[in-house]
Structures are given as structure tokens and as C-alpha cells.
Short mmCIF file of C-alpha atoms in Angstrom, two decimals:
data_model
loop_
_atom_site.label_atom_id
_atom_site.label_comp_id
_atom_site.label_asym_id
_atom_site.label_seq_id
_atom_site.Cartn_x
_atom_site.Cartn_y
_atom_site.Cartn_z
CA MET Z 1 84.05 168.78 150.53
CA ASN Z 2 87.30 168.13 149.06
CA SER Z 3 87.20 164.96 149.25
CA LEU Z 4 83.33 164.49 147.24
CA ALA Z 5 85.29 167.16 144.78
CA PHE Z 6 87.90 164.31 144.64
CA ARG Z 7 85.84 160.93 144.29
CA ALA Z 8 84.04 162.79 141.75
CA ALA Z 9 86.76 163.38 139.55
CA VAL Z 10 87.49 160.12 139.32
CA SER Z 11 84.96 159.12 138.35
CA ARG Z 12 84.56 161.30 135.18
CA VAL Z 13 88.09 159.99 134.22
CA GLN Z 14 87.32 156.50 135.11
CA GLN Z 15 83.79 156.57 132.52
CA ARG Z 16 86.39 158.67 130.77
CA HIS Z 17 88.44 155.61 129.72
CA LEU Z 18 85.73 153.06 129.55
CA ARG Z 19 84.14 154.92 126.98
CA ARG Z 20 87.51 154.09 124.86
CA GLN Z 21 87.45 150.79 124.88
CA THR Z 22 85.54 148.08 122.07
CA PRO Z 23 82.72 146.57 122.78
CA ALA Z 24 83.93 143.35 123.18
CA ALA Z 25 86.68 143.59 124.87
CA VAL Z 26 87.32 142.78 128.54
CA CYS Z 27 87.54 145.77 131.17
CA SER Z 28 88.73 145.72 134.32
CA LEU Z 29 87.50 148.71 136.80
CA SER Z 30 89.52 149.71 139.66
CA GLN Z 31 86.97 151.23 142.60
CA THR Z 32 88.41 153.00 145.59
CA ARG Z 33 86.64 153.68 148.00
CA SER Z 34 87.35 155.57 151.55
CA HIS Z 35 86.86 154.03 154.56
CA ALA Z 36 87.85 155.49 158.06
CA GLY Z 37 90.79 153.20 158.11
CA GLY Z 38 91.92 153.53 154.14
CA ARG Z 39 91.38 152.72 151.28
CA VAL Z 40 89.84 149.30 149.56
CA HIS Z 41 90.76 148.58 145.70
CA GLY Z 42 88.61 146.49 144.16
CA THR Z 43 88.32 145.00 141.23
CA ARG Z 44 85.33 143.51 138.49
CA SER Z 45 85.90 142.32 134.90
CA TYR Z 46 82.52 143.04 132.06
CA SER Z 47 82.64 139.75 128.91
CA THR Z 48 79.81 140.72 126.27
CA ALA Z 49 77.60 138.07 124.70
CA GLY Z 50 79.50 137.43 121.64
CA GLY Z 51 82.72 136.82 123.19
CA ARG Z 52 80.91 133.60 124.70
CA GLY Z 53 79.33 132.97 121.70
CA ARG Z 54 82.11 132.63 119.50
CA GLN Z 55 84.30 130.93 122.07
CA MET Z 56 82.14 128.47 122.46
CA ALA Z 57 81.12 128.12 118.88
CA GLY Z 58 85.35 127.89 118.45
CA THR Z 59 85.26 124.86 121.06
CA ALA Z 60 82.34 123.01 119.88
CA GLY Z 61 84.16 123.40 115.92
CA ASN Z 62 87.66 121.77 117.81
CA VAL Z 63 85.54 119.34 118.97
CA LEU Z 64 84.04 117.98 116.14
CA LEU Z 65 87.08 118.25 114.39
CA VAL Z 66 88.86 115.67 116.55
CA GLY Z 67 86.13 113.60 116.70
CA SER Z 68 85.41 113.34 112.69
CA VAL Z 69 90.02 112.70 113.03
CA VAL Z 70 89.14 109.81 115.17
CA THR Z 71 86.30 108.25 112.90
CA LEU Z 72 88.08 108.30 110.04
CA PHE Z 73 91.57 106.77 111.76
CA GLY Z 74 89.22 103.99 113.08
CA TYR Z 75 87.51 102.93 110.14
CA ILE Z 76 91.43 103.16 108.22
CA MET Z 77 92.51 100.54 111.13
CA TYR Z 78 89.27 98.31 110.03
CA THR Z 79 89.51 98.52 106.75
CA LEU Z 80 93.10 97.56 106.82
CA TYR Z 81 92.91 94.62 109.73
CA ASP Z 82 89.84 93.09 107.50
CA ASN Z 83 91.41 93.31 104.22
CA LEU Z 84 95.13 92.68 104.77
CA LEU Z 85 95.08 90.82 108.25
CA ALA Z 86 91.75 88.84 109.34
CA GLU Z 87 92.14 85.39 107.80
CA ASN Z 88 89.00 85.57 106.05
CA GLY Z 89 90.85 89.18 104.23
CA VAL Z 90 90.31 89.37 100.86
CA THR Z 91 93.43 90.56 100.28
CA ARG Z 92 95.14 88.33 102.29
CA VAL Z 93 93.19 85.62 100.73
CA TYR Z 94 94.00 86.70 97.30
CA ASN Z 95 97.89 86.98 97.89
CA GLU Z 96 97.90 83.13 99.55
CA SER Z 97 96.10 81.32 97.13
CA LEU Z 98 98.27 83.36 94.33
CA ASP Z 99 101.32 82.13 95.79
CA LEU Z 100 100.57 78.38 95.81
CA VAL Z 101 98.81 79.08 92.17
CA ARG Z 102 102.41 80.05 91.42
CA ALA Z 103 104.33 77.27 93.37
CA ASN Z 104 101.93 74.49 91.48
CA PRO Z 105 104.23 73.18 88.86
CA GLN Z 106 101.37 72.69 86.55
CA ILE Z 107 100.72 76.12 86.47
CA ARG Z 108 104.28 76.86 86.04
CA GLU Z 109 104.41 74.38 82.83
CA ILE Z 110 101.76 76.10 81.59
CA PHE Z 111 101.88 79.74 82.19
CA GLY Z 112 105.78 80.16 82.94
CA PRO Z 113 107.61 81.25 85.24
CA SER Z 114 106.64 84.71 85.80
CA VAL Z 115 102.16 84.27 86.77
CA MET Z 116 99.81 87.79 87.63
CA GLY Z 117 96.97 87.69 89.01
CA PHE Z 118 94.30 90.19 88.03
CA GLY Z 119 90.20 90.75 88.59
CA GLU Z 120 87.85 90.52 86.21
CA PRO Z 121 89.40 91.13 82.76
CA SER Z 122 89.07 94.24 80.28
CA HIS Z 123 90.19 95.39 76.87
CA GLY Z 124 92.92 97.54 78.36
CA GLN Z 125 95.83 96.91 80.43
CA ARG Z 126 95.54 99.54 82.82
CA GLN Z 127 91.99 98.30 83.80
CA ARG Z 128 93.43 95.17 84.67
CA GLN Z 129 93.46 95.78 88.41
CA ARG Z 130 90.21 95.70 88.94
CA ALA Z 131 88.34 94.74 92.22
CA ILE Z 132 88.50 90.41 93.09
CA SER Z 133 85.00 88.98 92.70
CA HIS Z 134 84.21 87.30 96.24
CA ARG Z 135 81.47 86.40 97.86
CA GLU Z 136 80.86 85.34 102.10
CA PHE Z 137 77.86 83.47 103.38
CA GLU Z 138 76.58 80.53 105.29
CA ASP Z 139 75.96 77.14 104.09
CA ASP Z 140 73.56 74.45 104.70
CA LYS Z 141 75.47 72.84 107.53
CA GLY Z 142 75.78 76.41 109.17
CA ARG Z 143 79.42 77.39 108.01
CA GLN Z 144 81.05 80.37 107.30
CA ARG Z 145 81.98 80.38 104.20
CA LEU Z 146 84.29 82.48 101.59
CA THR Z 147 84.78 82.13 97.75
CA MET Z 148 86.77 84.28 95.44
CA LYS Z 149 87.75 84.30 91.09
CA TYR Z 150 90.28 85.94 89.82
CA TYR Z 151 91.88 85.19 86.73
CA VAL Z 152 96.31 84.48 86.07
CA ALA Z 153 97.70 84.92 82.85
CA ASN Z 154 101.60 85.00 81.88
CA LYS Z 155 103.22 88.16 82.82
CA LYS Z 156 104.91 89.25 80.14
CA ASP Z 157 102.65 88.89 77.04
CA GLY Z 158 99.64 87.27 78.30
CA GLY Z 159 100.38 83.66 76.64
CA ASP Z 160 97.89 81.75 74.51
CA HIS Z 161 96.67 80.38 78.18
CA THR Z 162 94.07 82.40 80.58
CA GLY Z 163 93.61 80.33 84.19
CA VAL Z 164 90.58 80.96 86.37
CA VAL Z 165 91.31 80.93 89.33
CA ARG Z 166 88.30 79.38 92.41
CA VAL Z 167 88.78 80.37 95.50
CA ASP Z 168 87.01 78.49 99.13
CA ILE Z 169 88.13 78.44 102.59
CA ALA Z 170 85.80 77.76 104.90
CA LYS Z 171 85.50 78.54 109.04
CA SER Z 172 85.72 75.91 111.58
CA ALA Z 173 83.28 74.70 114.32
CA PHE Z 174 85.71 73.80 116.54
CA THR Z 175 88.93 75.42 116.40
CA GLY Z 176 86.82 78.96 115.16
CA LYS Z 177 89.48 79.26 112.30
CA TRP Z 178 89.56 79.70 108.66
CA ASP Z 179 91.13 76.62 106.49
CA TYR Z 180 91.38 76.63 102.76
CA ASN Z 181 88.90 73.58 101.41
CA TYR Z 182 90.09 74.07 97.83
CA VAL Z 183 92.23 75.96 94.87
CA VAL Z 184 91.41 75.08 91.35
CA VAL Z 185 92.67 77.18 88.67
CA ASP Z 186 89.98 75.85 85.30
CA VAL Z 187 92.60 76.80 82.08
CA PHE Z 188 91.39 78.08 78.78
CA ASP Z 189 93.41 77.90 75.58
CA THR Z 190 92.95 80.99 74.05
CA ALA Z 191 94.53 80.66 70.77
CA ASN Z 192 91.98 77.61 70.05
CA SER Z 193 89.46 78.92 72.25
CA ARG Z 194 89.04 75.49 74.07
CA ASN Z 195 89.49 74.63 77.18
CA ALA Z 196 92.33 72.88 78.28
CA GLY Z 197 91.87 71.39 82.05
CA ARG Z 198 91.80 72.16 85.52
CA VAL Z 199 95.30 71.80 87.96
CA GLU Z 200 93.51 71.36 91.71
CA VAL Z 201 96.29 73.57 93.06
CA LEU Z 202 94.49 72.67 96.88
CA VAL Z 203 92.10 70.37 98.25
CA THR Z 204 91.61 69.34 101.61
CA ASP Z 205 91.24 65.87 102.71
CA GLU Z 206 87.67 67.06 104.26
CA PHE Z 207 86.56 68.68 101.49
CA ALA Z 208 87.21 66.13 99.29
CA LYS Z 209 85.14 63.30 102.01
CA GLU Z 210 82.09 66.32 100.90
CA VAL Z 211 82.98 66.18 97.00
CA ARG Z 212 82.89 62.20 96.94
CA ALA Z 213 79.35 61.73 99.03
CA SER Z 214 77.55 64.81 96.83
CA GLU Z 215 79.04 63.28 93.59
CA GLN Z 216 77.44 60.05 95.05
CA THR Z 217 74.49 61.66 95.87
CA ARG Z 218 74.68 63.12 92.30
CA ARG Z 219 74.61 59.85 90.59
CA ASN Z 220 71.60 58.98 92.23
CA ARG Z 221 69.67 61.40 91.35
CA ARG Z 222 70.81 61.99 87.58
CA PHE Z 223 67.06 61.37 86.86
CA ASP Z 224 65.80 63.57 89.00
CA VAL Z 225 64.50 66.51 87.41
CA GLY Z 226 64.73 68.62 90.46
CA GLY Z 227 68.84 68.56 89.41
CA ARG Z 228 68.44 69.78 85.82
CA GLY Z 229 70.80 72.24 85.44
CA GLY Z 230 72.82 71.79 88.25
CA SER Z 231 76.43 70.63 87.44
CA ASP Z 232 78.57 70.35 84.98
CA GLY Z 233 79.98 66.90 85.99
CA SER Z 234 82.91 68.15 87.23
CA TRP Z 235 83.19 67.38 91.21
CA PHE Z 236 83.21 70.96 91.71
CA SER Z 237 80.01 72.03 90.75
CA ALA Z 238 78.67 68.39 92.39
CA LEU Z 239 79.09 70.61 95.41
CA ASN Z 240 78.06 74.16 94.29
CA PRO Z 241 75.95 73.74 91.32
CA SER Z 242 74.92 77.00 92.06
CA ASN Z 243 77.57 79.53 92.92
CA TRP Z 244 79.88 79.81 89.62
CA ARG Z 245 76.96 79.02 86.61
CA LYS Z 246 77.18 82.79 86.93
#
């Protein structure tokens, strides 16, 4: 009887202890069992469904956050590579071609030693740094091409001249590398509102051969109505009659 009374007292104490705990807490229950050879102590753990739900929600949130960071980092790295490191990256082609323009003696004579490049012109000085106009396409020979257009002027005061820089690069079918076809600057005399000529900064031999072949074709078809309005009479538009008429 004493043993039964003792176990009943222990059970009542444990029940009062459990009632004092919060519902979300994990409780440890130690039970004492009597056997002929002695006592065995066992432990049971209890957890609520609400606690498991909050833990799963927290884990899912962390996974989503890490995934978003990795995706954003990958996009940033791809954008930097595509613009700065790739051979046909817009920023890279712009910087390289602008260096060629600045180093040209004729350009330095017209615009001075300080030449700046900028996007589509605007009335405000702060708005000059606009996106550079460019176009990627596949030509009739199956080559990947990139054409670009931007503007140059005197860096200090703008001067009396404005230049329109036109760039063309193509991907070689043999080497897989991108090579320049041409870099030319059409100069406009803003003081007298007239064209002041064209400076051929770079024209490759291969492209020059294509130009001569195109000019011969144009001369043979100059009275053909199919070619009307397609050229301004220059070697540039002879090869690209539709690209720069806009």
C-alpha cells in the first residue's frame, strides 16, 4: 500500500508540473517504474504542431532568401560580363571605338585634344549620358553583326562641330572572334548648319572589298527602280542602305 500511495503522489506532482508549462514548450517527462530488480527511468519528448509549422516556415523563408541572392548575383555577373568583357559587349565596343576616334589625327584637328562621347543628344547637359544606340542582327551571309551609333564633341565647350560615330563589328565564321568592319565619323558643322565630311577612322581590307563589290552592283543597278531611295551615294550606305536612314 505504501508503494501504491507513493506512486500516486508522484503522478499528481508530475501532472501539476505539466499544467504549468506553455502549450508550445517541449516537456520532458521522467517516469519511475518499479521492478523486482530496481527502478528504470524513461524520458518522453512532446512538441506541438504549431512549433513544427513555424520551424518549417522559417526554413522555407531562408531557402527562398538564399535562392534570391544567388539569382541576383548571377544576373549581375552575367550583365557585367556581357557589357564589359564580351568581345561584342556594348560598353566594351563603345570604349574601344571611342579610343580609336580620339587617337585619329583628323578628329583631333577638328575637335581638339579633348573629345567626349555621348548617346542621343539632348538639350540638358546632365542628360547627355544616355544609352548608346546599337543593334545586333544576322546579315544575309549568316554572320552575327553589331552596329552602333553615338556622338562626339569637344569636351570643354562642345565647339562648332558634332560628330556621329558609326561602328560595325562582325563575328568571324572561321575563328569565332569579333572583328571590326569599320569605325567612321560623320562630321557636322553646327555653326554653319552643314555637313563637313566623313572621317574614316578604321576600315578593314575585307570590308573594303565588300564595299567595292557593293558599289559595282549599285552602279549596275542605279537606274533600277528596285533600288530607289536606298543609298545616299556613299560607300557606307551602299553596303547598308537601310540601317542608317532612320
